[in-house]
PDB file of C-alpha atoms in Angstrom:
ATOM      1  CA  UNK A   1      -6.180  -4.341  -3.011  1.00  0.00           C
ATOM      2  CA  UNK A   2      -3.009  -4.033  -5.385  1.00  0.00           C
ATOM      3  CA  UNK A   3       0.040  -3.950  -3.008  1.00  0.00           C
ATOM      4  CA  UNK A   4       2.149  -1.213  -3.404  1.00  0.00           C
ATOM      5  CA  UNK A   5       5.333  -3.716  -5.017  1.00  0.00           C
ATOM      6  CA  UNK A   6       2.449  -4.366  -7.681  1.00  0.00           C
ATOM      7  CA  UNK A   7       1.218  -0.829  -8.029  1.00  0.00           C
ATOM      8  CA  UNK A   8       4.853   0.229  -8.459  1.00  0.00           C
ATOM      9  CA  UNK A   9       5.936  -2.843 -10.495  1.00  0.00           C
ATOM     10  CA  UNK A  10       2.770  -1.434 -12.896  1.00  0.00           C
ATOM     11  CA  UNK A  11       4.698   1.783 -13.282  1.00  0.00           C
ATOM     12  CA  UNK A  12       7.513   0.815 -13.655  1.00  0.00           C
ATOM     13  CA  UNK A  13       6.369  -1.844 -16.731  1.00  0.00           C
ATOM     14  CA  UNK A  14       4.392   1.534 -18.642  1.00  0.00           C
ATOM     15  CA  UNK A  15       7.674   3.369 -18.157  1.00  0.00           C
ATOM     16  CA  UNK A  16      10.197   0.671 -19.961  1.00  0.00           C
ATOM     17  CA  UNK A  17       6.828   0.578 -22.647  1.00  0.00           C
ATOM     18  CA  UNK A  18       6.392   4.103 -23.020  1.00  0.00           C
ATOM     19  CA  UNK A  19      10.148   4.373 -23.121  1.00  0.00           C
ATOM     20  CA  UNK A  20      11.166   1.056 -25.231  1.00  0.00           C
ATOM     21  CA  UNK A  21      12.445   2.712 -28.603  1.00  0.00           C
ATOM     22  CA  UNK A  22      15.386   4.210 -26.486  1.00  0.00           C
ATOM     23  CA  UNK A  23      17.185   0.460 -25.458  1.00  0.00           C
ATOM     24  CA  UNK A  24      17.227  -0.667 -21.667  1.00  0.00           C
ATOM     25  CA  UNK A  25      16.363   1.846 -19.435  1.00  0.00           C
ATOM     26  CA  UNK A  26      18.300   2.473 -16.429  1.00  0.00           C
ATOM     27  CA  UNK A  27      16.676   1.648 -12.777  1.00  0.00           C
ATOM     28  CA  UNK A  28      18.071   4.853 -11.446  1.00  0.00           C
ATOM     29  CA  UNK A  29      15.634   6.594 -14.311  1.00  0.00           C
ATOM     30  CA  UNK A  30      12.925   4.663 -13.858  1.00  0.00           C
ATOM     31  CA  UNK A  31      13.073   4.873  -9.440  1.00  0.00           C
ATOM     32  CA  UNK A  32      13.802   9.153 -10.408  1.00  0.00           C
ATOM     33  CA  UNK A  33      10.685   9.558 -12.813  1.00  0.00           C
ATOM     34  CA  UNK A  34       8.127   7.216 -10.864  1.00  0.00           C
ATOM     35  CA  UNK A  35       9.252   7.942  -7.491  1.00  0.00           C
ATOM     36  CA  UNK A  36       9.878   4.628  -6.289  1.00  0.00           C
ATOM     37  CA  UNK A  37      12.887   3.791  -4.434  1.00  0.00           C
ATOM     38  CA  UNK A  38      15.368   2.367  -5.595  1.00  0.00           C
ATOM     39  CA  UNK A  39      16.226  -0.594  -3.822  1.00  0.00           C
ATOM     40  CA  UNK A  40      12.652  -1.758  -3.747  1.00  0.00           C
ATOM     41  CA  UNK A  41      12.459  -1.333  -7.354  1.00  0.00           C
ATOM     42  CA  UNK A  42      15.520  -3.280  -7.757  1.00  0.00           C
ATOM     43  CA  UNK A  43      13.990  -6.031  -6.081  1.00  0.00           C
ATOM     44  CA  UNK A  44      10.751  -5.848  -8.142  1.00  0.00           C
ATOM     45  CA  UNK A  45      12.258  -5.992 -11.621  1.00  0.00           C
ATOM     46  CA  UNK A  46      14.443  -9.060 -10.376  1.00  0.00           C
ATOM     47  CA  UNK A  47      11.768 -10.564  -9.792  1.00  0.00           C
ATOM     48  CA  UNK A  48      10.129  -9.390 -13.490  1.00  0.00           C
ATOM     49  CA  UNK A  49      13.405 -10.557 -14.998  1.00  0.00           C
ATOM     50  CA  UNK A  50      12.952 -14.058 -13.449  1.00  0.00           C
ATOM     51  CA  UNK A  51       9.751 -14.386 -14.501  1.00  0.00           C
ATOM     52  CA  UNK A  52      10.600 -13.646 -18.184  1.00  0.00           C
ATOM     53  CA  UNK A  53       9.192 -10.686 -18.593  1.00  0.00           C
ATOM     54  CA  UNK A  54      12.179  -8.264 -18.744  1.00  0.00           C
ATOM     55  CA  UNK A  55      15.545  -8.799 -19.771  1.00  0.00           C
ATOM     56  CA  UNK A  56      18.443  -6.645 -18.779  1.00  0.00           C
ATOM     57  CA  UNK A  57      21.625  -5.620 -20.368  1.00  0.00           C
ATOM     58  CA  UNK A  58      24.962  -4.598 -18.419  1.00  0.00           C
ATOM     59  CA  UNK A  59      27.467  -2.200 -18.695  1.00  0.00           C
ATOM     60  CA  UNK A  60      27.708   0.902 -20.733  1.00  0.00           C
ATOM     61  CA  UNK A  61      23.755   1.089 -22.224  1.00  0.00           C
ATOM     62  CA  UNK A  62      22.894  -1.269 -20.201  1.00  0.00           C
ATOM     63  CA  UNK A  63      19.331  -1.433 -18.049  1.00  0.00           C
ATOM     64  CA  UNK A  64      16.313  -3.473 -18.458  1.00  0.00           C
ATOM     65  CA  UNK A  65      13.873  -3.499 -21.331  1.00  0.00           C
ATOM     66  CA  UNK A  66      10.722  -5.783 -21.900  1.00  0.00           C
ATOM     67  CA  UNK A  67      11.025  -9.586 -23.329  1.00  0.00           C
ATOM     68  CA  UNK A  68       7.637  -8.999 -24.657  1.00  0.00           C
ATOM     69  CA  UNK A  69       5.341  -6.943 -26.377  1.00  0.00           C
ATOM     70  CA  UNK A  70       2.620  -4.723 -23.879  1.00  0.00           C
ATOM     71  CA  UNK A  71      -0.381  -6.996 -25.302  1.00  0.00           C
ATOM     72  CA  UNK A  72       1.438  -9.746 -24.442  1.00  0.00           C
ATOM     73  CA  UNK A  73       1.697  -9.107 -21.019  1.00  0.00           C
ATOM     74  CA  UNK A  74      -1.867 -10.019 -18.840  1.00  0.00           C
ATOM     75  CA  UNK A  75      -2.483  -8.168 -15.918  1.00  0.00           C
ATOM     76  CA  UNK A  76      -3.276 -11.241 -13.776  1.00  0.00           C
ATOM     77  CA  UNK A  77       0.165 -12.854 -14.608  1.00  0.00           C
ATOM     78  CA  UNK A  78       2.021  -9.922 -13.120  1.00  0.00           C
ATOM     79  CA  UNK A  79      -0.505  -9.515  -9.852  1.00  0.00           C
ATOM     80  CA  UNK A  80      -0.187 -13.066  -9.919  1.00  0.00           C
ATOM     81  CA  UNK A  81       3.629 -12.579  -9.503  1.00  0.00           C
ATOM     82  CA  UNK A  82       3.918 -10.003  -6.883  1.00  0.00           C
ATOM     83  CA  UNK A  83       0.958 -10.453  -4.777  1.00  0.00           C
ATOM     84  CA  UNK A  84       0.205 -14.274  -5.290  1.00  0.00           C
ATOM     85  CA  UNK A  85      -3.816 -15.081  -5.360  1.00  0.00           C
ATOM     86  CA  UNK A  86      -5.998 -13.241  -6.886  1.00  0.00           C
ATOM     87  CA  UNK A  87      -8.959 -14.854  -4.846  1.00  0.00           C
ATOM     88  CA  UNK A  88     -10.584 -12.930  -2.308  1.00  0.00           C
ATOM     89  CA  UNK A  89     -10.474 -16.068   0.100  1.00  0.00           C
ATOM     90  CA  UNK A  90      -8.123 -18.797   0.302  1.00  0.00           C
ATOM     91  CA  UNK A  91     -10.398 -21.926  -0.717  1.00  0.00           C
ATOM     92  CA  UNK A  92     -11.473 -19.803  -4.099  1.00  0.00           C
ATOM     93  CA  UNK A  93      -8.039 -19.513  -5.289  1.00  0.00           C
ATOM     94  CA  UNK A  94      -7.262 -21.315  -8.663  1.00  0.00           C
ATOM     95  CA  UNK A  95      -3.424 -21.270  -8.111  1.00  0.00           C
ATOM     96  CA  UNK A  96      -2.984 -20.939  -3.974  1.00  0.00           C
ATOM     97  CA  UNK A  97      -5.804 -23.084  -2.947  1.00  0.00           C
ATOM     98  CA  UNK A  98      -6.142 -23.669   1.084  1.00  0.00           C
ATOM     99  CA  UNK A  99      -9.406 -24.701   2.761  1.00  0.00           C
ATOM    100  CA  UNK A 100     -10.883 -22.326   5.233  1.00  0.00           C
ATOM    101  CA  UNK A 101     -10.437 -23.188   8.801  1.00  0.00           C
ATOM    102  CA  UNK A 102     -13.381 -21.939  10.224  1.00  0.00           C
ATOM    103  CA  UNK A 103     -15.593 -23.471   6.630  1.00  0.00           C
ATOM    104  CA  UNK A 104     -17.512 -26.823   7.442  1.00  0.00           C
ATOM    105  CA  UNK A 105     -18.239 -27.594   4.023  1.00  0.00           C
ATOM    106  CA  UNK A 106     -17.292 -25.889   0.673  1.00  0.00           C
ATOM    107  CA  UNK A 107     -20.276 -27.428  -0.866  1.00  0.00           C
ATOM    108  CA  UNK A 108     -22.626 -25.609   0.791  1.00  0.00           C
ATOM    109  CA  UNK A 109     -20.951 -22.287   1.812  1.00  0.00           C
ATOM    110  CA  UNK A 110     -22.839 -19.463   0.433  1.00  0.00           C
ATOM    111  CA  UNK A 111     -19.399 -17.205   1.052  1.00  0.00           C
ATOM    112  CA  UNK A 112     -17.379 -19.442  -0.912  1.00  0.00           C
ATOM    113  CA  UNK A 113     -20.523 -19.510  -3.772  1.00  0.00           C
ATOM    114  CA  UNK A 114     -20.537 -15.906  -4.084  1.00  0.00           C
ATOM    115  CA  UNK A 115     -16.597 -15.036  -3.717  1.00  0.00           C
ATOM    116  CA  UNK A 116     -16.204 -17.947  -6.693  1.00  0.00           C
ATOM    117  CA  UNK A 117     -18.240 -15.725  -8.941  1.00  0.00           C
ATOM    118  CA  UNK A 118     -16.364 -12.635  -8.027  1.00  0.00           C
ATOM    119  CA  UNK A 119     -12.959 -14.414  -8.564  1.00  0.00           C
ATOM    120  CA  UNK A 120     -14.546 -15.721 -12.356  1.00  0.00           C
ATOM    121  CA  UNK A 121     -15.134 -12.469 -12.502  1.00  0.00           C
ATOM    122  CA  UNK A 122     -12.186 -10.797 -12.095  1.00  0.00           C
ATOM    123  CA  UNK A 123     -10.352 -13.555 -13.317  1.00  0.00           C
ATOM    124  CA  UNK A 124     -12.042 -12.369 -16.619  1.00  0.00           C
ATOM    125  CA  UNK A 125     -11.046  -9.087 -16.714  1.00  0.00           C
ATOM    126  CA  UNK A 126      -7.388  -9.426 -15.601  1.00  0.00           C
ATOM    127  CA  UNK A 127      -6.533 -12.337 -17.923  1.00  0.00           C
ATOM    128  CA  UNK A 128      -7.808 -10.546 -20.968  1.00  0.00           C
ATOM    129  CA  UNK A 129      -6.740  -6.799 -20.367  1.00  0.00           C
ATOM    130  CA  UNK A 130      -2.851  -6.466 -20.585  1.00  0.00           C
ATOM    131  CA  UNK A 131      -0.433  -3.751 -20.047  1.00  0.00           C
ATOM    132  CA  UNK A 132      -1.416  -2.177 -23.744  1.00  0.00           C
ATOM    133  CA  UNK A 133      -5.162  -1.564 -22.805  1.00  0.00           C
ATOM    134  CA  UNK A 134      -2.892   0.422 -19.335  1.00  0.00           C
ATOM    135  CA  UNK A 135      -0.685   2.160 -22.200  1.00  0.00           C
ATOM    136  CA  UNK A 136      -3.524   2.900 -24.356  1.00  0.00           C
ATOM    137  CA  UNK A 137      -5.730   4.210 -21.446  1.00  0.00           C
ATOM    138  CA  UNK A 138      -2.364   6.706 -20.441  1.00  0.00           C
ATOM    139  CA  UNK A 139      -2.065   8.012 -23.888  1.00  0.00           C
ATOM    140  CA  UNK A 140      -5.570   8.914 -23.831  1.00  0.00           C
ATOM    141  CA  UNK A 141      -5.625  11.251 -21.252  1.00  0.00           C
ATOM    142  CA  UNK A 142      -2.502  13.139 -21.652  1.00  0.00           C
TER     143      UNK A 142
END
């Protein structure tokens, strides 16, 4: 499951999209129209800014905006960001890779066979959708 940090750093992302023509956007704005607080969202777009995928302006106008455009942005990168694996179990992982304690032999264990395929899976989808097809999919239904 998304974490909530993710879920929230999701909305937050659509809203500086959605909301991109009008310059950096203010966190106060962003924490009052997604109803997210404010100091956790504070933390989460730090940690978007030192990624590289916002940027942020001071002072009079000031607020943060997106480095990139919304198709450049892969789902997995930012799950990848806030919640770390994307893996199912630990000795799956591509990027956080730890062998199972309880596992006698990777080679052989029909869990780690089957959660593989569901990582390639996934891995497939979240790679190659990015926070346009999100967008895109919001516009839609309005």
């Amino acid at each position: 499951m998304l974490s909530k940090k993710t879920q929230y750093a999701f909305h937050a992302l659509i809203h500086l999209a959605e909301n991109a023509d009008k310059g950096p956007i203010l966190i106060s704005e962003i924490a009052h129209e997604k109803n997210i607080s404010i100091k956790f969202l504070e933390n989460i777009l730090l940690e978007l800014k030192n990624a590289g995928i916002l940027g942020s302006k001071k002072g009079k106008g000031g607020g943060y905006y997106l480095l990139k455009a919304p198709k450049e942005i892969p789902l997995a990168r930012i799950i990848r960001l806030l919640d770390g694996a994307i893996a199912l179990l630990p000795c799956v992982s591509l990027n956080y890779y730890e062998r199972c304690e309880n596992c006698r032999d990777e080679a052989v264990c029909g869990l780690n066979d089957v959660m593989s395929k569901v990582r390639d899976a996934t891995l497939k989808i979240l790679e190659n959708k990015t926070l346009k097809d999100i967008l895109t999919r919001n516009v839609s239904i309005l």
